[in-house]
mmCIF file of C-alpha atoms and ligand atoms in Angstrom:
data_model
loop_
_atom_site.group_PDB
_atom_site.id
_atom_site.type_symbol
_atom_site.label_atom_id
_atom_site.label_comp_id
_atom_site.label_asym_id
_atom_site.label_seq_id
_atom_site.Cartn_x
_atom_site.Cartn_y
_atom_site.Cartn_z
ATOM 1 C CA MET A 69 -1.518 64.348 -10.985
ATOM 2 C CA LYS A 70 -3.159 65.384 -8.149
ATOM 3 C CA LEU A 71 -5.313 62.073 -7.301
ATOM 4 C CA LYS A 72 -2.209 60.001 -8.214
ATOM 5 C CA MET A 73 -0.179 61.315 -5.399
ATOM 6 C CA MET A 74 -3.880 60.485 -3.299
ATOM 7 C CA LYS A 75 -3.166 56.979 -4.247
ATOM 8 C CA LEU A 76 -0.210 56.805 -3.602
ATOM 9 C CA CYS A 77 -0.265 58.004 -0.131
ATOM 10 C CA SER A 78 -3.647 56.299 0.745
ATOM 11 C CA ILE A 79 -1.056 53.194 -0.349
ATOM 12 C CA PHE A 80 1.535 54.349 1.976
ATOM 13 C CA PHE A 81 -0.788 54.595 4.436
ATOM 14 C CA LEU A 82 -2.538 51.435 4.322
ATOM 15 C CA LEU A 83 0.625 49.565 4.288
ATOM 16 C CA THR A 84 2.208 51.526 7.167
ATOM 17 C CA GLY A 85 -1.461 50.770 8.695
ATOM 18 C CA ALA A 86 -1.430 47.168 8.205
ATOM 19 C CA ALA A 87 1.954 47.155 9.537
ATOM 20 C CA ALA A 88 0.927 48.895 12.306
ATOM 21 C CA ALA A 89 -1.122 45.666 14.204
ATOM 22 C CA PRO A 90 0.603 42.471 14.822
ATOM 23 C CA SER A 91 -1.263 39.302 14.511
ATOM 24 C CA VAL A 92 -1.124 35.851 15.290
ATOM 25 C CA ILE A 93 -3.357 33.523 13.807
ATOM 26 C CA TYR A 94 -4.321 29.421 15.215
ATOM 27 C CA PRO A 95 -6.754 28.287 12.141
ATOM 28 C CA PHE A 96 -8.070 25.964 15.204
ATOM 29 C CA THR A 97 -8.584 27.100 18.222
ATOM 30 C CA SER A 98 -9.776 23.760 19.748
ATOM 31 C CA THR A 99 -8.291 20.516 19.006
ATOM 32 C CA CYS A 100 -8.311 16.879 20.573
ATOM 33 C CA ALA A 101 -5.638 14.382 20.865
ATOM 34 C CA VAL A 102 -5.662 11.215 22.674
ATOM 35 C CA GLN A 103 -2.763 10.309 24.785
ATOM 36 C CA GLY A 104 0.304 9.368 23.711
ATOM 37 C CA SER A 105 -0.346 10.544 20.433
ATOM 38 C CA THR A 106 1.596 13.626 18.518
ATOM 39 C CA VAL A 107 -0.553 16.766 17.423
ATOM 40 C CA THR A 108 0.386 19.758 15.712
ATOM 41 C CA LEU A 109 -0.772 22.956 16.483
ATOM 42 C CA PRO A 110 -0.801 25.285 13.684
ATOM 43 C CA CYS A 111 0.135 28.786 13.960
ATOM 44 C CA SER A 112 1.028 32.151 11.445
ATOM 45 C CA PHE A 113 2.180 35.194 12.626
ATOM 46 C CA THR A 114 2.834 38.513 11.126
ATOM 47 C CA PRO A 115 5.326 40.879 12.993
ATOM 48 C CA LEU A 116 5.352 44.109 13.124
ATOM 49 C CA THR A 117 8.091 45.947 10.884
ATOM 50 C CA PHE A 118 8.351 49.527 11.659
ATOM 51 C CA ILE A 119 7.538 51.633 14.320
ATOM 52 C CA GLN A 120 8.266 55.187 15.873
ATOM 53 C CA ASP A 121 10.293 55.489 18.110
ATOM 54 C CA ASP A 122 9.378 58.200 21.652
ATOM 55 C CA GLY A 123 11.967 61.037 18.709
ATOM 56 C CA GLY A 124 9.323 60.377 16.410
ATOM 57 C CA ARG A 125 11.560 58.328 14.225
ATOM 58 C CA LYS A 126 11.390 55.171 12.293
ATOM 59 C CA VAL A 127 12.810 51.973 13.635
ATOM 60 C CA GLN A 128 12.559 48.946 11.458
ATOM 61 C CA LEU A 129 11.956 45.436 13.826
ATOM 62 C CA GLN A 130 13.210 42.183 13.901
ATOM 63 C CA VAL A 131 11.578 38.921 15.947
ATOM 64 C CA VAL A 132 13.978 38.086 17.965
ATOM 65 C CA ARG A 133 12.345 35.729 20.392
ATOM 66 C CA VAL A 134 9.296 33.361 19.901
ATOM 67 C CA VAL A 135 7.535 31.550 22.766
ATOM 68 C CA TRP A 136 4.718 29.347 23.125
ATOM 69 C CA CYS A 137 3.398 28.779 26.910
ATOM 70 C CA LYS A 138 0.762 26.974 27.972
ATOM 71 C CA ASN A 139 -2.159 28.217 30.932
ATOM 72 C CA HIS A 140 -0.973 31.383 30.779
ATOM 73 C CA GLU A 141 -2.463 34.696 29.456
ATOM 74 C CA ILE A 142 0.604 36.323 27.810
ATOM 75 C CA CYS A 143 3.321 34.328 28.175
ATOM 76 C CA GLN A 144 5.945 37.469 28.977
ATOM 77 C CA GLY A 145 9.468 37.732 30.446
ATOM 78 C CA GLU A 146 10.230 34.061 32.873
ATOM 79 C CA THR A 147 6.749 32.478 32.439
ATOM 80 C CA PRO A 148 7.302 29.165 31.873
ATOM 81 C CA SER A 149 7.056 27.844 28.128
ATOM 82 C CA VAL A 150 6.919 24.828 26.513
ATOM 83 C CA TYR A 151 9.231 26.109 23.624
ATOM 84 C CA ASP A 152 11.793 29.441 23.646
ATOM 85 C CA SER A 153 13.871 30.070 20.862
ATOM 86 C CA LYS A 154 16.087 31.616 23.953
ATOM 87 C CA SER A 155 16.199 28.486 25.741
ATOM 88 C CA PRO A 156 17.284 24.766 24.545
ATOM 89 C CA GLN A 157 14.488 22.763 23.761
ATOM 90 C CA LYS A 158 12.105 20.948 25.952
ATOM 91 C CA PRO A 159 11.271 17.129 25.283
ATOM 92 C CA GLY A 160 7.668 16.350 23.739
ATOM 93 C CA PHE A 161 7.975 20.137 22.323
ATOM 94 C CA LYS A 162 8.881 20.717 18.542
ATOM 95 C CA TYR A 163 8.690 24.138 16.857
ATOM 96 C CA LEU A 164 8.235 23.533 13.312
ATOM 97 C CA GLY A 165 7.972 27.203 12.577
ATOM 98 C CA ASP A 166 10.070 29.604 11.987
ATOM 99 C CA MET A 167 11.262 33.721 12.636
ATOM 100 C CA LYS A 168 9.330 35.513 10.397
ATOM 101 C CA SER A 169 5.448 34.178 9.445
ATOM 102 C CA ASN A 170 5.054 30.476 11.131
ATOM 103 C CA CYS A 171 4.819 29.316 14.575
ATOM 104 C CA THR A 172 3.569 25.626 14.215
ATOM 105 C CA LEU A 173 3.941 23.815 17.125
ATOM 106 C CA GLN A 174 4.070 19.731 17.455
ATOM 107 C CA ILE A 175 3.765 17.993 20.728
ATOM 108 C CA SER A 176 4.805 14.503 20.683
ATOM 109 C CA ASP A 177 3.645 11.941 23.473
ATOM 110 C CA VAL A 178 -0.069 13.659 24.526
ATOM 111 C CA GLN A 179 -0.220 13.426 28.511
ATOM 112 C CA LYS A 180 -3.009 14.440 30.761
ATOM 113 C CA GLN A 181 -1.053 17.365 31.941
ATOM 114 C CA HIS A 182 -1.023 18.651 28.329
ATOM 115 C CA ASN A 183 -4.750 19.298 28.460
ATOM 116 C CA SER A 184 -4.628 23.415 28.517
ATOM 117 C CA THR A 185 -4.588 26.520 26.318
ATOM 118 C CA PHE A 186 -1.344 27.342 24.434
ATOM 119 C CA ARG A 187 -0.425 30.597 23.556
ATOM 120 C CA PHE A 188 1.825 31.949 21.161
ATOM 121 C CA ARG A 189 4.635 34.857 21.915
ATOM 122 C CA MET A 190 6.379 36.906 19.434
ATOM 123 C CA GLU A 191 8.975 39.372 20.838
ATOM 124 C CA VAL A 192 10.924 41.911 18.931
ATOM 125 C CA ASN A 193 13.899 44.601 19.479
ATOM 126 C CA PHE A 194 11.710 46.896 20.479
ATOM 127 C CA THR A 195 9.031 46.181 23.282
ATOM 128 C CA LYS A 196 6.364 47.916 21.712
ATOM 129 C CA GLY A 197 6.314 45.218 19.321
ATOM 130 C CA HIS A 198 5.567 42.214 21.449
ATOM 131 C CA PHE A 199 2.433 40.463 20.660
ATOM 132 C CA THR A 200 0.699 37.769 22.402
ATOM 133 C CA ASN A 201 -2.469 36.170 20.499
ATOM 134 C CA LYS A 202 -4.699 35.744 24.345
ATOM 135 C CA THR A 203 -6.865 33.229 22.153
ATOM 136 C CA GLY A 204 -4.773 30.248 21.799
ATOM 137 C CA VAL A 205 -5.298 26.484 21.437
ATOM 138 C CA ASN A 206 -7.190 24.729 23.829
ATOM 139 C CA LEU A 207 -6.073 21.478 23.589
ATOM 140 C CA THR A 208 -8.134 18.444 25.165
ATOM 141 C CA VAL A 209 -6.638 15.452 26.169
ATOM 142 C CA ILE A 210 -8.394 12.342 26.636
ATOM 143 C CA GLU A 211 -7.765 9.045 27.815
ATOM 144 C CA SER A 212 -8.671 6.496 24.614
ATOM 145 C CA THR A 213 -11.592 7.595 21.988
ATOM 146 C CA GLN A 214 -13.525 4.565 20.031
ATOM 147 C CA MET A 215 -13.707 5.464 16.874
ATOM 148 C CA ARG A 216 -17.223 5.463 15.053
ATOM 149 C CA ILE A 217 -17.926 4.488 11.262
ATOM 150 C CA ASN A 218 -20.283 6.894 9.857
ATOM 151 C CA SER A 219 -21.226 5.786 6.275
ATOM 152 C CA SER A 220 -23.041 7.584 3.658
ATOM 153 C CA GLN A 221 -25.312 4.489 3.339
ATOM 154 C CA THR A 222 -28.380 3.727 5.696
ATOM 155 C CA GLU A 223 -28.676 0.300 4.126
ATOM 156 C CA ALA A 224 -25.444 -2.030 4.679
ATOM 157 C CA ALA A 225 -26.367 -4.520 1.882
ATOM 158 C CA LEU A 226 -25.642 -2.938 -1.557
ATOM 159 C CA PRO A 227 -26.219 -3.980 -5.228
ATOM 160 C CA ARG A 228 -23.017 -4.692 -7.613
ATOM 161 C CA GLY A 229 -21.860 -0.951 -8.612
ATOM 162 C CA HIS A 230 -23.002 1.120 -6.106
ATOM 163 C CA THR A 231 -20.424 3.619 -4.147
ATOM 164 C CA LEU A 232 -20.265 4.134 -0.810
ATOM 165 C CA LYS A 233 -18.388 6.398 1.491
ATOM 166 C CA LEU A 234 -17.342 5.664 5.045
ATOM 167 C CA HIS A 235 -16.470 8.412 7.588
ATOM 168 C CA CYS A 236 -14.211 7.425 10.520
ATOM 169 C CA THR A 237 -14.996 9.956 13.478
ATOM 170 C CA SER A 238 -14.697 10.122 17.020
ATOM 171 C CA LEU A 239 -16.413 12.586 19.912
ATOM 172 C CA CYS A 240 -13.204 14.087 19.737
ATOM 173 C CA THR A 241 -12.943 16.497 16.887
ATOM 174 C CA PHE A 242 -9.821 16.361 15.330
ATOM 175 C CA HIS A 243 -8.219 18.295 12.532
ATOM 176 C CA GLN A 244 -5.161 16.673 10.312
ATOM 177 C CA LEU A 245 -6.911 13.127 11.152
ATOM 178 C CA LYS A 246 -5.053 9.982 10.280
ATOM 179 C CA VAL A 247 -6.797 6.911 10.093
ATOM 180 C CA LYS A 248 -6.260 3.577 9.272
ATOM 181 C CA TRP A 249 -8.685 1.430 8.042
ATOM 182 C CA TYR A 250 -9.299 -2.148 7.661
ATOM 183 C CA ARG A 251 -11.113 -5.051 5.919
ATOM 184 C CA ASN A 252 -12.003 -7.958 8.106
ATOM 185 C CA ALA A 253 -8.830 -7.054 9.961
ATOM 186 C CA HIS A 254 -6.771 -6.705 6.936
ATOM 187 C CA ALA A 255 -4.746 -3.134 6.779
ATOM 188 C CA LEU A 256 -6.185 -1.588 4.070
ATOM 189 C CA PRO A 257 -3.990 1.216 1.881
ATOM 190 C CA GLU A 258 -6.091 4.180 2.533
ATOM 191 C CA SER A 259 -5.064 6.580 5.534
ATOM 192 C CA GLY A 260 -7.907 9.625 5.354
ATOM 193 C CA PRO A 261 -10.977 10.081 7.479
ATOM 194 C CA ALA A 262 -12.953 8.887 4.219
ATOM 195 C CA LEU A 263 -13.080 5.955 2.848
ATOM 196 C CA GLN A 264 -14.621 5.867 -0.042
ATOM 197 C CA LEU A 265 -15.440 2.635 -2.301
ATOM 198 C CA SER A 266 -16.636 2.783 -5.555
ATOM 199 C CA SER A 267 -18.214 0.296 -8.410
ATOM 200 C CA LEU A 268 -18.837 -2.018 -5.152
ATOM 201 C CA THR A 269 -18.334 -5.659 -6.308
ATOM 202 C CA PRO A 270 -19.156 -8.370 -3.817
ATOM 203 C CA GLU A 271 -15.277 -8.897 -2.800
ATOM 204 C CA ASP A 272 -15.742 -5.885 -1.023
ATOM 205 C CA SER A 273 -18.196 -7.184 1.297
ATOM 206 C CA GLY A 274 -16.979 -7.562 5.013
ATOM 207 C CA ASN A 275 -16.697 -6.137 8.562
ATOM 208 C CA TYR A 276 -14.702 -2.692 7.987
ATOM 209 C CA THR A 277 -13.429 -0.923 10.882
ATOM 210 C CA CYS A 278 -10.739 2.339 11.441
ATOM 211 C CA ALA A 279 -8.365 3.493 14.525
ATOM 212 C CA LEU A 280 -6.356 5.982 14.569
ATOM 213 C CA SER A 281 -2.983 5.044 13.321
ATOM 214 C CA THR A 282 -1.092 6.699 16.330
ATOM 215 C CA ASN A 283 -3.676 4.461 18.075
ATOM 216 C CA GLU A 284 -4.825 1.205 17.752
ATOM 217 C CA LYS A 285 -7.379 1.142 20.851
ATOM 218 C CA THR A 286 -9.079 3.235 19.354
ATOM 219 C CA LYS A 287 -10.403 1.007 16.807
ATOM 220 C CA SER A 288 -13.936 1.197 16.070
ATOM 221 C CA LEU A 289 -16.797 -1.479 15.919
ATOM 222 C CA PRO A 290 -17.172 -3.011 12.677
ATOM 223 C CA TYR A 291 -19.052 -1.940 9.517
ATOM 224 C CA ARG A 292 -20.564 -4.989 8.245
ATOM 225 C CA LEU A 293 -20.904 -4.643 4.268
ATOM 226 C CA LYS A 294 -22.695 -6.534 2.164
ATOM 227 C CA VAL A 295 -22.288 -6.684 -1.742
ATOM 228 C CA GLU A 296 -25.270 -8.277 -3.743
ATOM 229 C CA GLU A 297 -25.140 -9.390 -6.937
ATOM 230 C CA GLN A 298 -27.825 -8.151 -9.311
ATOM 231 C CA LYS A 299 -30.507 -10.699 -9.142
ATOM 232 C CA GLY A 300 -33.493 -9.369 -6.651
ATOM 233 C CA SER A 301 -36.910 -9.160 -7.813
ATOM 234 C CA SER A 302 -36.458 -6.929 -10.701
ATOM 235 C CA ALA A 303 -33.696 -8.434 -11.677
ATOM 236 C CA GLY A 304 -35.459 -11.895 -12.577
ATOM 237 C CA GLN A 305 -38.308 -9.840 -13.938
ATOM 238 C CA SER A 306 -36.367 -8.358 -16.599
ATOM 239 C CA LEU A 307 -34.726 -11.965 -17.291
ATOM 240 C CA PHE A 308 -38.212 -13.207 -17.948
ATOM 241 C CA LEU A 309 -39.014 -10.569 -20.185
ATOM 242 C CA ILE A 310 -36.395 -11.175 -22.261
ATOM 243 C CA LEU A 311 -36.897 -14.116 -22.080
ATOM 244 C CA GLY A 312 -40.530 -13.660 -22.984
ATOM 245 C CA VAL A 313 -39.719 -11.272 -25.593
ATOM 246 C CA VAL A 314 -37.581 -14.098 -27.115
ATOM 247 C CA PHE A 315 -39.619 -16.410 -27.424
ATOM 248 C CA GLY A 316 -42.554 -14.447 -28.976
ATOM 249 C CA LEU A 317 -39.712 -13.876 -31.500
ATOM 250 C CA ILE A 318 -39.327 -17.179 -32.289
ATOM 251 C CA LEU A 319 -42.875 -18.053 -32.375
ATOM 252 C CA ILE A 320 -43.828 -15.311 -34.954
ATOM 253 C CA LEU A 321 -40.732 -16.462 -36.876
ATOM 254 C CA ILE A 322 -40.795 -19.975 -37.129
ATOM 255 C CA PHE A 323 -44.916 -20.285 -37.017
ATOM 256 C CA PRO A 324 -44.846 -18.866 -40.802
ATOM 257 C CA LEU A 325 -42.171 -21.061 -41.896
ATOM 258 C CA ILE A 326 -43.961 -23.713 -40.057
ATOM 259 C CA VAL A 327 -46.530 -23.289 -41.914
ATOM 260 C CA PHE A 328 -45.106 -22.463 -45.355
ATOM 261 C CA ILE A 329 -42.906 -26.028 -44.952
ATOM 262 C CA ILE A 330 -46.535 -27.680 -44.321
ATOM 263 C CA ILE A 331 -47.721 -26.133 -47.512
ATOM 264 C CA LYS A 332 -44.919 -27.170 -49.442
ATOM 265 C CA ARG A 333 -44.821 -30.402 -48.453
ATOM 266 C CA LYS A 334 -48.197 -30.873 -49.153
ATOM 267 C CA ARG A 335 -47.951 -29.665 -52.447
ATOM 268 C CA ALA A 336 -44.925 -31.433 -53.114
ATOM 269 C CA ALA A 337 -46.402 -34.673 -52.567
ATOM 270 C CA GLU A 338 -49.016 -33.430 -54.874
ATOM 271 C CA ASP A 339 -46.635 -33.091 -57.248
ATOM 272 C CA SER A 340 -45.150 -36.115 -56.772
ATOM 273 C CA LYS A 341 -48.450 -38.024 -57.993
ATOM 274 C CA GLY A 342 -48.360 -36.137 -60.867
ATOM 275 C CA GLU A 343 -44.790 -37.000 -61.835
ATOM 276 C CA GLN A 344 -45.181 -40.336 -60.727
ATOM 277 C CA GLY A 345 -48.134 -40.484 -63.645
ATOM 278 C CA VAL A 346 -45.882 -38.688 -65.989
ATOM 279 C CA THR A 347 -43.519 -41.337 -65.508
ATOM 280 C CA GLU A 348 -45.429 -44.159 -66.090
ATOM 281 C CA GLN A 349 -46.713 -42.474 -68.894
ATOM 282 C CA LYS A 350 -43.485 -41.734 -70.182
ATOM 283 C CA ILE A 351 -41.783 -45.309 -69.636
ATOM 284 C CA SER A 352 -45.207 -46.708 -71.482
ATOM 285 C CA GLU A 353 -44.579 -44.147 -74.405
ATOM 286 C CA VAL A 354 -41.209 -45.588 -74.192
ATOM 287 C CA GLU A 355 -41.617 -49.044 -73.934
ATOM 288 C CA PRO A 356 -43.336 -49.692 -77.717
ATOM 289 C CA SER A 357 -40.959 -47.796 -79.789
ATOM 290 C CA GLY A 358 -38.154 -49.397 -78.477
ATOM 291 C CA ASP A 359 -35.856 -46.029 -79.842
ATOM 292 C CA GLY A 360 -32.589 -46.029 -77.584
ATOM 293 C CA ASN A 361 -33.022 -41.942 -78.636
ATOM 294 C CA ASP A 362 -36.538 -42.301 -76.755
ATOM 295 C CA VAL A 363 -35.257 -43.447 -73.472
ATOM 296 C CA GLN A 364 -32.001 -41.008 -73.330
ATOM 297 C CA TYR A 365 -34.763 -38.281 -73.638
ATOM 298 C CA ALA A 366 -36.690 -39.842 -70.857
ATOM 299 C CA SER A 367 -33.460 -40.270 -68.781
ATOM 300 C CA VAL A 368 -32.791 -36.260 -69.394
ATOM 301 C CA GLN A 369 -36.714 -35.188 -68.220
ATOM 302 C CA PHE A 370 -35.935 -37.813 -65.195
ATOM 303 C CA ASN A 371 -32.462 -35.852 -64.263
ATOM 304 C CA HIS A 372 -34.442 -32.385 -64.029
ATOM 305 C CA ARG A 373 -36.777 -34.264 -61.675
ATOM 306 C CA ARG A 374 -36.911 -34.709 -57.713
ATOM 307 C CA GLN A 375 -32.908 -35.690 -56.890
ATOM 308 C CA ASN A 376 -34.105 -38.108 -54.244
ATOM 309 C CA ARG A 377 -36.194 -40.299 -56.509
ATOM 310 C CA ARG A 378 -33.246 -40.381 -58.895
ATOM 311 C CA VAL A 379 -31.931 -44.116 -58.061
ATOM 312 C CA GLU A 380 -35.576 -45.008 -58.077
ATOM 313 C CA GLU A 381 -35.519 -43.389 -61.485
ATOM 314 C CA GLU A 382 -32.069 -44.747 -62.630
ATOM 315 C CA ALA A 383 -33.560 -47.900 -62.024
ATOM 316 C CA VAL A 384 -36.290 -47.850 -64.112
ATOM 317 C CA ILE A 385 -33.994 -46.027 -67.161
ATOM 318 C CA TYR A 386 -32.065 -49.239 -66.987
ATOM 319 C CA SER A 387 -34.961 -51.288 -66.908
ATOM 320 C CA SER A 388 -36.044 -49.465 -69.757
ATOM 321 C CA VAL A 389 -33.256 -49.628 -71.653
ATOM 322 C CA VAL A 390 -32.190 -53.146 -70.882
ATOM 323 C CA ARG A 391 -35.768 -54.034 -72.315
ATOM 324 C CA GLY A 392 -34.900 -51.338 -75.107
HETATM 325 C C1 LIG B 693 -6.347 36.041 17.526
HETATM 326 O O1 LIG B 693 -6.724 34.119 17.364
HETATM 327 C C2 LIG B 693 -7.648 34.333 16.580
HETATM 328 C C3 LIG B 693 -7.914 32.731 16.457
HETATM 329 O O2 LIG B 693 -6.798 32.625 15.172
HETATM 330 C C4 LIG B 693 -8.147 34.943 15.343
HETATM 331 O O3 LIG B 693 -9.203 35.571 15.007
HETATM 332 C C5 LIG B 693 -7.932 36.583 15.735
HETATM 333 O O4 LIG B 693 -8.327 37.245 14.639
HETATM 334 C C6 LIG B 693 -6.693 36.896 16.704
HETATM 335 N N1 LIG B 693 -6.272 37.956 16.728
HETATM 336 C C7 LIG B 693 -4.761 38.809 16.378
HETATM 337 C C8 LIG B 693 -5.196 40.507 16.634
HETATM 338 O O5 LIG B 693 -4.267 37.726 15.561
HETATM 339 C C1 LIG B 694 4.127 26.486 8.594
HETATM 340 O O1 LIG B 694 5.239 25.079 9.032
HETATM 341 C C2 LIG B 694 4.606 23.623 8.589
HETATM 342 C C3 LIG B 694 5.184 22.575 9.468
HETATM 343 O O2 LIG B 694 7.026 22.720 8.012
HETATM 344 C C4 LIG B 694 3.787 23.235 7.417
HETATM 345 O O3 LIG B 694 2.896 21.918 7.920
HETATM 346 C C5 LIG B 694 2.881 24.244 7.365
HETATM 347 O O4 LIG B 694 1.969 24.223 6.073
HETATM 348 C C6 LIG B 694 3.768 25.643 7.451
HETATM 349 N N1 LIG B 694 2.291 26.956 7.207
HETATM 350 C C7 LIG B 694 2.733 27.860 6.745
HETATM 351 C C8 LIG B 694 1.009 28.923 6.874
HETATM 352 O O5 LIG B 694 3.225 28.015 6.097
HETATM 353 C C1 LIG B 695 -8.892 20.111 30.471
HETATM 354 O O1 LIG B 695 -9.686 19.077 31.014
HETATM 355 C C2 LIG B 695 -11.118 19.416 31.587
HETATM 356 C C3 LIG B 695 -11.741 18.013 31.780
HETATM 357 O O2 LIG B 695 -10.849 16.822 32.670
HETATM 358 C C4 LIG B 695 -12.074 19.931 30.502
HETATM 359 O O3 LIG B 695 -13.190 20.329 31.563
HETATM 360 C C5 LIG B 695 -11.281 21.064 30.671
HETATM 361 O O4 LIG B 695 -11.703 22.236 29.766
HETATM 362 C C6 LIG B 695 -9.719 21.059 29.472
HETATM 363 N N1 LIG B 695 -9.269 22.018 29.703
HETATM 364 C C7 LIG B 695 -8.901 22.593 28.191
HETATM 365 C C8 LIG B 695 -7.893 23.902 28.080
HETATM 366 O O5 LIG B 695 -8.679 22.145 27.184
HETATM 367 C C1 LIG B 696 -10.511 26.929 25.815
HETATM 368 O O1 LIG B 696 -10.862 27.006 27.167
HETATM 369 C C2 LIG B 696 -11.356 27.607 28.237
HETATM 370 C C3 LIG B 696 -10.824 27.440 29.757
HETATM 371 O O2 LIG B 696 -10.738 26.289 29.403
HETATM 372 C C4 LIG B 696 -12.438 28.744 27.560
HETATM 373 O O3 LIG B 696 -12.530 29.889 27.999
HETATM 374 C C5 LIG B 696 -12.567 28.891 26.004
HETATM 375 O O4 LIG B 696 -13.652 29.115 25.739
HETATM 376 C C6 LIG B 696 -12.025 27.874 25.215
HETATM 377 N N1 LIG B 696 -11.804 28.530 23.869
HETATM 378 C C7 LIG B 696 -12.250 27.600 22.568
HETATM 379 C C8 LIG B 696 -12.163 27.758 21.395
HETATM 380 O O5 LIG B 696 -12.757 26.492 23.100
HETATM 381 C C1 LIG B 697 -17.882 -9.914 10.146
HETATM 382 O O1 LIG B 697 -19.033 -9.782 11.568
HETATM 383 C C2 LIG B 697 -19.823 -10.991 11.421
HETATM 384 C C3 LIG B 697 -20.473 -10.463 12.975
HETATM 385 O O2 LIG B 697 -20.607 -9.290 13.537
HETATM 386 C C4 LIG B 697 -19.660 -12.164 11.519
HETATM 387 O O3 LIG B 697 -20.705 -13.315 11.636
HETATM 388 C C5 LIG B 697 -19.030 -12.522 10.049
HETATM 389 O O4 LIG B 697 -18.501 -13.675 9.592
HETATM 390 C C6 LIG B 697 -17.542 -11.789 9.415
HETATM 391 N N1 LIG B 697 -17.609 -11.436 8.550
HETATM 392 C C7 LIG B 697 -16.190 -11.728 8.559
HETATM 393 C C8 LIG B 697 -15.981 -12.095 6.823
HETATM 394 O O5 LIG B 697 -15.280 -11.674 9.057
#
C-alpha cells in the first residue's frame, strides 16, 4: 500500500516535472536551399501545461502566440518576425504548424536574404512560460548548385540482370530532397534522391541526369550507363563447353550404333549369300517335281525372307509356276 502510494507520487512528480520544462525541437538544425526554391523547416514543441504562480497556486497554461523570426536570439516582444500568429501573414512564409505541438515553417521563393538562422518562440498566458530554443535552424541559401550522381557501381558497363543504385547529391546538404531523373533527357517517373535500377536490361543503357525538381538549372552531368548482353569471354567459354559435351555425347551414342549397323550389314550380306544359295537350291528342288503344292510351299518360304527381294523372288516363283 505504502509502496503503491510512493509509486503514484513519483509518477505524479515525473508528470509535473516533465511539464515544467518546455521544449522546441528542430529535427534539422541546418538546411540548404537553392534560390527560388521552397524549403520547409520542420519543428515540434511541447509547451508548459501548468505553472505555480507567486501565491503557490497552480495555473493551467495555454499557448497564446507562436512566432518565427530570423537572426534574433529569443525573438521576444516586437522583434521583427517572419511569422507571428498575432499579425498578418508575411508573403513567402507559411506556418504549417498549430498552437499545440507542431511548429513547422515553410519558406517559398527562397532569396539571398533568407540565409540566416531561424528560431521559433511560443508564448503562453503566463510570462514565465514563454520559451525560445536558441539553437535555431541555419538556412544556407545558394545561388545555384550542380547536382552530382553517385553510383553504387564503379563500372559504367554492367552485365544484364545486375542492380544499380544512383544517388543524386549536391554540395549543399538537403533533406526532403525532391529530384527529377532523366534518361537521355526524357523524364523518368522516379522522384526520390536515389534511383534504383534492378534487373538491368540493355534498354536501361543511356545517359542519366538528375536535377532538383524545383530548379532545372541544377541538372547534373550525365552518368553514362551501358548494359551489356551476357556474352563476354566466360559466356563464350561456357557455350563452347556445352557444344563440346553435346558433340561428345553424340559421338559416344552414335559410334556403337555405327559399328552395330556395319556389323549387321556385313552379316546380312553374308546371310543373303547363303540365302541365294538356299533359294537356288529350293528352286532346283521344285523344278524336277513339277508339283503345284511344292511351288506354294516355296513361295510361303520366300515371303518370310527379306522384303526387298520380294519382287525378284516373286518373279522367280512366277517363272517357276509357269514352268510348273
Ligand atoms: C533545442 O533544439 C535542439 C535541436 O533540435 C535540441 O537538441 C534541444 O533539445 C532543444 N532544446 C530545448 C530545451 O528544447
Ligand atoms: C507538422 O505539420 C507538417 C505540415 O502539416 C507535417 O508535414 C509534419 O509531419 C507535422 N509534424 C509532426 C511532428 O506531426
Ligand atoms: C550566410 O552566407 C554566408 C556566406 O555568404 C555564410 O558564411 C553564413 O554561414 C551564412 N549564414 C547562415 C546563418 O547560414
Ligand atoms: C549556425 O550558424 C551560426 C552562425 O552563423 C553558428 O554559430 C552555428 O554553429 C551554426 N549551427 C549549426 C548547427 O550549423
Ligand atoms: C551519351 O553521351 C555520350 C557523350 O557523353 C554520347 O556520345 C552518347 O551518344 C549519348 N548517348 C545517348 C543515348 O544519348
